């Protein structure tokens, strides 16, 4: 789903506030997308009621859980290495139990158990509420697996604990699963069919976050534009809904508008948008609400019509460009970021040039770019030979990266001399004398700390920039503060 979390954060053990009477220790790590990080917070919340406090010390853990990603082969290899590490530690701490959560659990199911006692527990993304029962099995010395995908589960009734949060920005899941069936993508198989969460439970979670002083909320889904609440059930069954359910249904534009108007001082973001599902209504809601950030992550994958068709992306290059034009007309300062895959099967040099020329047209602020990785069971794996040699995939990716850096720098230079609003998130990685935070367009800025603190909205005058960061000086609090 959406953006992959900063590589440096991947795998960091997540820790929450201790519950006094809890005696067992949980070590939980997450890989992959923001939805996984968000799911781990739900899991930690469920396990806090089962007597578990989280720990950052693998050696001390009674239970080790790894929330996994299957999106590319490399993501799965990383998890396998972690499992080897856990098993090495288990030799000195034999009471330790090991469990696999998330997309790899769903994809490989009980195969994990067959792999030389690597794991005791395998739990798919829709089965976390079954964890208390599964743990009983494991405590009794048996292996436990639940990888049943659900039509209903949205975890709307679980208040996630905020693990390792900066206390400023939080993610709130609004949909689960994906019905799009892009031919390269494993997500529809691992996360099941699309379903939306009840608006009331979303609003309550956000109310709670705002009350706890969070300043920025990101609405999260594999395909947020496809959000549709009509009383529960799968998106694909909407046609069968009653007239009343259809008349009172809530779509993404309405949900976004409700959230934004209810909390005018909170920054609202959303991810990920699929171009084929994004409506002009959503763009208009972003334009109409000052607190919805002018930033849209809009994956394109390829600039070639032929490849888009092979990928089952249900829009053309021209339709995508028209959408970009509409966004820029309604929201002139809207930043756009992309996902691009290089070396999809049958991709020619001309197709690759089409991707580069599309990038040239949009001049994205930012991008998430990867070489194609064949995923077992997907339509592309079944129907198309992975025929672009690895060195060519990599060379094309390098060209895409280089062009993206040029465009990021170009976009960042437009901020020179301007004063922009930054929400302070943390100390800069490069200097403990500097804060770092993002502007509404999601561009990172760093500036001297002075008397400001984490969570402040400040106006920062931009004096310099790189292709990654804006550099400046704070000139005062913004009116949002
Ligand atoms: N709906 C989610 C997509 C999740 S996957 C979203 O739009 O965020 C995130 C990105 O990973 C995709 O947009 C795609 O660019 C990339 N990706 C997915 N499957 C891939 C594969 N088999 N090989 C390489 N990259 C892939
Ligand atoms: Fe994957 Fe396409 Fe859905 S990339 S998550 S199948 S929108």
Coordinates of C-alpha atoms in Angstrom, one line a residue, residues 31-423:
X31 CA 8.2 -3.8 7.7
X32 CA 6.6 -2.4 4.6
X33 CA 3.8 0.1 4.3
X34 CA 2.2 2.5 6.8
X35 CA -0.8 0.2 7.1
X36 CA 1.5 -2.4 8.6
X37 CA 2.8 0.1 11.2
X38 CA -0.7 1.1 11.9
X39 CA -1.8 -2.6 12.2
X40 CA 1.1 -3.3 14.7
X41 CA -0.5 -0.6 16.9
X42 CA -3.8 -2.5 16.8
X43 CA -1.9 -5.8 17.6
X44 CA -0.1 -4.2 20.5
X45 CA -3.4 -2.9 21.8
X46 CA -5.0 -6.4 21.6
X47 CA -2.0 -7.9 23.4
X48 CA -1.8 -5.3 26.1
X49 CA -5.1 -6.8 27.3
X50 CA -3.4 -10.2 27.3
X51 CA -0.7 -9.2 29.8
X52 CA 1.9 -8.0 27.3
X53 CA 4.1 -4.9 27.6
X54 CA 6.3 -4.1 24.6
X55 CA 10.1 -4.2 24.9
X56 CA 12.9 -3.1 22.6
X57 CA 15.1 -5.9 23.9
X58 CA 14.8 -8.9 21.7
X59 CA 16.7 -11.0 24.2
X60 CA 14.1 -10.4 26.9
X61 CA 11.0 -11.1 24.8
X62 CA 8.4 -13.8 25.6
X63 CA 6.8 -13.2 22.3
X64 CA 8.4 -11.9 19.1
X65 CA 6.1 -10.7 16.3
X66 CA 7.2 -9.5 12.9
X67 CA 4.7 -7.7 10.7
X68 CA 5.7 -8.5 7.2
X69 CA 5.6 -7.2 3.7
X70 CA 5.3 -9.2 0.5
X71 CA 5.3 -6.4 -2.0
X72 CA 8.7 -7.3 -3.5
X73 CA 11.0 -10.3 -3.1
X74 CA 13.6 -8.1 -1.3
X75 CA 11.0 -7.3 1.4
X76 CA 10.5 -11.0 2.1
X77 CA 14.2 -11.7 2.2
X78 CA 14.6 -9.0 4.8
X79 CA 12.0 -10.7 7.0
X80 CA 13.6 -14.2 6.5
X81 CA 16.9 -12.7 7.8
X82 CA 15.1 -11.4 10.8
X83 CA 13.5 -14.8 11.5
X84 CA 17.0 -16.3 11.4
X85 CA 18.1 -13.7 13.9
X86 CA 15.1 -14.4 16.2
X87 CA 15.9 -18.1 16.1
X88 CA 19.5 -17.5 17.0
X89 CA 18.4 -15.5 20.0
X90 CA 15.8 -18.3 20.9
X91 CA 18.7 -20.6 21.5
X92 CA 19.6 -18.5 24.6
X93 CA 16.0 -17.8 25.5
X94 CA 14.1 -21.0 24.8
X95 CA 10.8 -19.7 26.3
X96 CA 10.6 -17.2 23.4
X97 CA 7.7 -17.7 21.0
X98 CA 7.9 -16.3 17.4
X99 CA 5.0 -15.2 15.2
X100 CA 4.7 -13.9 11.7
X101 CA 1.9 -11.3 11.0
X102 CA 0.8 -9.5 7.8
X103 CA 1.2 -10.1 4.1
X104 CA 3.9 -12.8 4.2
X105 CA 1.8 -14.7 6.8
X106 CA -1.2 -14.5 4.4
X107 CA 0.8 -15.4 1.3
X108 CA 2.8 -18.3 2.7
X109 CA 0.4 -19.6 5.4
X110 CA 1.4 -22.8 7.1
X111 CA 4.5 -23.1 4.9
X112 CA 6.2 -21.1 7.7
X113 CA 5.5 -23.8 10.2
X114 CA 7.1 -26.4 7.9
X115 CA 10.3 -24.4 7.8
X116 CA 12.3 -26.1 10.5
X117 CA 10.5 -24.7 13.5
X118 CA 11.2 -21.1 12.5
X119 CA 7.9 -19.8 13.8
X120 CA 5.1 -20.9 16.2
X121 CA 2.4 -18.5 15.1
X122 CA 1.1 -17.3 11.7
X123 CA -1.6 -14.6 11.6
X124 CA -2.9 -12.9 8.5
X125 CA -4.0 -9.2 8.4
X126 CA -7.7 -9.9 9.1
X127 CA -7.2 -12.3 12.0
X128 CA -5.5 -10.2 14.8
X129 CA -8.6 -10.3 17.0
X130 CA -8.0 -14.1 17.2
X131 CA -4.6 -13.6 18.7
X132 CA -5.7 -14.3 22.3
X133 CA -7.0 -17.8 21.2
X134 CA -4.0 -18.4 19.0
X135 CA -1.7 -17.6 21.9
X136 CA -3.4 -20.1 24.1
X137 CA -2.7 -22.7 21.5
X138 CA 1.0 -21.7 21.4
X139 CA 1.2 -21.6 25.2
X140 CA -0.1 -25.2 25.2
X141 CA 2.8 -26.1 23.0
X142 CA 1.0 -26.3 19.7
X143 CA 1.5 -24.2 16.5
X144 CA -1.3 -21.8 15.6
X145 CA -2.4 -20.4 12.2
X146 CA -5.2 -18.1 11.2
X147 CA -5.1 -16.6 7.8
X148 CA -8.8 -16.2 7.1
X149 CA -9.6 -13.1 5.1
X150 CA -12.7 -11.2 6.2
X151 CA -15.5 -9.4 4.5
X152 CA -16.1 -7.1 7.5
X153 CA -13.0 -6.7 9.7
X154 CA -11.9 -3.1 9.9
X155 CA -10.7 -3.0 13.5
X156 CA -12.9 0.0 13.9
X157 CA -13.7 -1.0 17.5
X158 CA -10.0 -1.2 18.6
X159 CA -8.3 1.9 19.9
X160 CA -4.7 1.5 18.6
X161 CA -2.0 2.3 21.0
X162 CA 0.4 4.8 19.5
X163 CA 3.8 3.0 19.2
X164 CA 6.9 5.1 19.0
X165 CA 4.8 8.1 18.0
X166 CA 6.3 11.5 17.9
X167 CA 3.0 12.7 19.4
X168 CA 2.5 15.0 16.5
X169 CA 1.4 12.9 13.5
X170 CA -0.8 9.8 13.4
X171 CA -2.3 7.4 10.9
X172 CA -5.9 6.4 10.9
X173 CA -7.0 3.4 8.7
X174 CA -10.2 4.0 6.8
X175 CA -10.3 1.2 4.3
X176 CA -8.8 -2.3 4.2
X177 CA -8.0 -4.5 1.2
X178 CA -7.9 -3.7 -2.5
X179 CA -10.2 -4.7 -5.4
X180 CA -8.1 -3.2 -8.2
X181 CA -6.1 -6.3 -9.2
X182 CA -3.1 -4.5 -10.8
X183 CA -1.4 -7.5 -12.4
X184 CA 2.0 -7.0 -10.7
X185 CA 0.6 -6.6 -7.2
X186 CA 0.2 -9.1 -4.4
X187 CA -1.9 -6.9 -2.1
X188 CA -5.3 -8.1 -3.2
X189 CA -4.3 -11.6 -2.4
X190 CA -2.7 -10.8 1.0
X191 CA -5.2 -8.2 2.2
X192 CA -8.3 -9.4 0.6
X193 CA -11.3 -7.5 -0.7
X194 CA -12.0 -3.9 -0.2
X195 CA -14.1 -2.8 2.8
X196 CA -14.6 0.5 4.5
X197 CA -14.6 1.5 8.1
X198 CA -17.7 3.1 9.8
X199 CA -17.3 6.9 9.7
X200 CA -18.4 7.3 13.3
X201 CA -15.5 5.1 14.5
X202 CA -13.0 7.1 12.3
X203 CA -14.3 10.4 13.7
X204 CA -14.1 9.1 17.2
X205 CA -10.5 8.0 16.7
X206 CA -9.6 11.4 15.3
X207 CA -11.4 13.3 18.1
X208 CA -9.3 11.3 20.5
X209 CA -6.1 12.0 18.7
X210 CA -6.9 15.7 18.5
X211 CA -7.7 15.7 22.3
X212 CA -4.3 14.2 22.9
X213 CA -2.7 17.1 21.0
X214 CA -1.9 15.3 17.7
X215 CA -1.5 18.0 15.0
X216 CA -1.5 15.9 11.8
X217 CA -3.8 13.0 10.8
X218 CA -3.2 10.8 7.7
X219 CA -6.2 8.8 6.5
X220 CA -4.9 5.5 5.3
X221 CA -6.0 2.9 2.8
X222 CA -4.6 0.9 -0.1
X223 CA -7.0 2.9 -2.2
X224 CA -8.5 5.7 -0.2
X225 CA -10.6 7.2 -3.0
X226 CA -12.5 4.0 -3.1
X227 CA -13.8 4.5 0.5
X228 CA -17.6 3.9 0.6
X229 CA -19.6 3.3 3.7
X230 CA -23.1 2.0 3.3
X231 CA -23.6 0.2 6.6
X232 CA -20.8 -2.3 6.2
X233 CA -19.8 -5.1 3.8
X234 CA -17.6 -5.3 0.8
X235 CA -17.3 -2.5 -1.7
X236 CA -18.1 -4.9 -4.5
X237 CA -21.5 -5.7 -2.9
X238 CA -22.6 -2.0 -2.9
X239 CA -24.9 -2.7 -5.9
X240 CA -26.9 -5.1 -3.7
X241 CA -27.4 -2.5 -1.0
X242 CA -30.9 -1.2 -0.3
X243 CA -32.2 2.2 -1.7
X244 CA -31.9 3.6 1.8
X245 CA -28.3 2.4 2.2
X246 CA -27.4 3.8 -1.2
X247 CA -29.0 7.2 -0.4
X248 CA -27.2 7.5 2.9
X249 CA -23.8 6.1 1.7
X250 CA -20.7 8.1 2.6
X251 CA -17.9 8.4 0.0
X252 CA -14.3 9.5 0.4
X253 CA -15.0 13.2 -0.6
X254 CA -17.7 13.4 2.0
X255 CA -15.6 11.7 4.7
X256 CA -12.6 13.9 4.0
X257 CA -14.8 17.0 4.1
X258 CA -16.4 16.0 7.4
X259 CA -13.0 15.2 9.1
X260 CA -11.5 18.5 7.8
X261 CA -14.3 20.8 8.8
X262 CA -14.6 19.1 12.3
X263 CA -10.9 19.8 13.0
X264 CA -10.0 23.0 11.2
X265 CA -6.7 23.4 13.1
X266 CA -5.5 19.9 12.4
X267 CA -3.6 19.1 9.3
X268 CA -5.3 16.3 7.3
X269 CA -3.5 14.1 4.8
X270 CA -4.6 10.9 3.0
X271 CA -2.8 8.1 1.1
X272 CA -2.9 6.4 -1.3
X273 CA -4.9 7.6 -4.2
X274 CA -5.3 5.5 -7.3
X275 CA -5.8 7.7 -10.4
X276 CA -8.6 5.6 -11.7
X277 CA -10.6 6.1 -8.5
X278 CA -9.8 9.7 -7.6
X279 CA -12.8 12.0 -8.3
X280 CA -12.8 15.7 -8.9
X281 CA -15.0 15.9 -5.8
X282 CA -12.0 14.9 -3.8
X283 CA -9.8 17.5 -5.4
X284 CA -12.5 20.1 -4.8
X285 CA -12.7 19.1 -1.1
X286 CA -8.9 19.5 -0.8
X287 CA -9.1 22.9 -2.5
X288 CA -11.9 24.1 -0.3
X289 CA -10.4 23.2 3.1
X290 CA -7.3 25.1 4.1
X291 CA -6.3 22.4 6.6
X292 CA -6.2 19.5 4.0
X293 CA -2.6 19.4 2.9
X294 CA -2.0 20.3 -0.7
X295 CA -0.2 17.1 -1.5
X296 CA -1.4 14.1 -3.4
X297 CA 0.5 10.8 -3.7
X298 CA -0.7 9.6 -7.1
X299 CA 1.2 6.5 -8.3
X300 CA 1.6 6.2 -12.1
X301 CA 3.7 3.0 -12.3
X302 CA 4.5 3.6 -16.1
X303 CA 4.1 6.4 -18.6
X304 CA 3.4 3.9 -21.4
X305 CA -0.2 3.2 -22.4
X306 CA 0.7 -0.3 -23.5
X307 CA 2.3 -1.1 -20.1
X308 CA -0.5 0.5 -18.1
X309 CA -2.9 -1.8 -19.9
X310 CA -0.7 -4.8 -19.2
X311 CA -0.6 -3.7 -15.5
X312 CA -4.4 -3.5 -15.5
X313 CA -4.2 0.1 -14.4
X314 CA -7.6 1.3 -15.7
X315 CA -6.6 4.7 -17.0
X316 CA -4.5 6.0 -19.9
X317 CA -1.5 8.3 -19.8
X318 CA -3.7 11.1 -21.2
X319 CA -6.3 10.6 -18.5
X320 CA -3.6 10.7 -15.9
X321 CA -2.2 13.9 -17.4
X322 CA -5.8 15.4 -17.5
X323 CA -6.2 14.6 -13.8
X324 CA -2.9 16.3 -13.0
X325 CA -4.0 19.4 -15.0
X326 CA -7.3 19.5 -13.1
X327 CA -5.5 19.2 -9.8
X328 CA -3.1 22.0 -10.7
X329 CA -5.9 24.2 -11.9
X330 CA -8.0 23.7 -8.7
X331 CA -5.0 23.7 -6.3
X332 CA -2.1 25.5 -8.0
X333 CA 0.5 24.8 -5.3
X334 CA -0.4 21.1 -5.0
X335 CA 2.6 18.8 -4.7
X336 CA 2.4 15.4 -6.4
X337 CA 4.4 12.3 -5.8
X338 CA 4.6 9.1 -7.7
X339 CA 5.3 5.4 -7.5
X340 CA 7.0 4.0 -10.6
X341 CA 8.0 0.4 -11.5
X342 CA 10.9 0.0 -13.9
X343 CA 11.2 -3.2 -16.1
X344 CA 7.7 -4.5 -16.0
X345 CA 7.5 -7.5 -18.4
X346 CA 7.7 -6.6 -22.1
X347 CA 8.8 -3.0 -21.2
X348 CA 10.8 -1.7 -24.2
X349 CA 13.2 1.3 -24.3
X350 CA 10.4 3.3 -25.9
X351 CA 8.0 2.5 -23.0
X352 CA 10.7 3.6 -20.6
X353 CA 11.1 6.8 -22.6
X354 CA 7.3 7.3 -22.2
X355 CA 7.8 7.1 -18.4
X356 CA 10.6 9.7 -18.5
X357 CA 8.6 12.1 -20.6
X358 CA 5.6 11.7 -18.3
X359 CA 7.8 12.6 -15.4
X360 CA 9.0 15.6 -17.4
X361 CA 5.4 16.7 -17.8
X362 CA 4.4 16.4 -14.2
X363 CA 7.8 17.2 -12.5
X364 CA 6.9 15.3 -9.3
X365 CA 8.0 16.7 -5.9
X366 CA 8.9 13.2 -4.8
X367 CA 8.9 9.5 -5.9
X368 CA 9.0 5.9 -4.7
X369 CA 10.7 4.0 -7.4
X370 CA 11.5 0.3 -7.7
X371 CA 12.5 -2.4 -10.2
X372 CA 9.8 -4.9 -11.1
X373 CA 9.7 -7.9 -8.8
X374 CA 7.7 -10.9 -9.9
X375 CA 5.2 -12.0 -7.2
X376 CA 4.0 -15.6 -7.3
X377 CA 0.3 -16.0 -8.0
X378 CA -0.2 -12.5 -9.5
X379 CA -1.7 -12.2 -13.0
X380 CA 1.6 -10.9 -14.3
X381 CA 3.5 -13.9 -12.9
X382 CA 1.0 -16.2 -14.5
X383 CA 0.7 -14.6 -17.9
X384 CA 3.9 -12.7 -18.6
X385 CA 7.5 -13.7 -18.6
X386 CA 9.8 -11.6 -16.4
X387 CA 11.8 -10.8 -19.5
X388 CA 13.6 -7.5 -18.8
X389 CA 17.1 -8.4 -17.7
X390 CA 18.0 -7.3 -14.2
X391 CA 20.8 -5.0 -15.4
X392 CA 18.4 -3.2 -17.8
X393 CA 15.8 -2.8 -15.0
X394 CA 18.4 -1.3 -12.8
X395 CA 19.8 1.1 -15.5
X396 CA 16.3 2.3 -16.3
X397 CA 15.6 2.7 -12.5
X398 CA 18.8 4.8 -12.2
X399 CA 17.6 7.1 -15.0
X400 CA 14.2 7.5 -13.3
X401 CA 16.0 8.2 -10.0
X402 CA 18.2 10.8 -11.6
X403 CA 15.4 12.6 -13.3
X404 CA 13.3 12.6 -10.0
X405 CA 16.2 14.2 -8.2
X406 CA 16.4 16.9 -10.8
X407 CA 12.6 17.5 -10.5
X408 CA 12.7 17.5 -6.7
X409 CA 15.4 20.1 -6.8
X410 CA 13.5 22.2 -9.3
X411 CA 10.4 22.1 -7.1
X412 CA 12.3 22.9 -4.0
X413 CA 14.1 25.8 -5.6
X414 CA 10.6 27.5 -6.1
X415 CA 10.5 27.9 -2.3
X416 CA 13.7 29.9 -2.1
X417 CA 13.0 33.3 -0.4
X418 CA 9.4 32.3 0.6
X419 CA 8.1 31.8 4.1
X420 CA 6.2 28.6 4.6
X421 CA 4.4 26.8 7.4
X422 CA 6.3 23.9 9.0
X423 CA 4.9 21.5 11.6

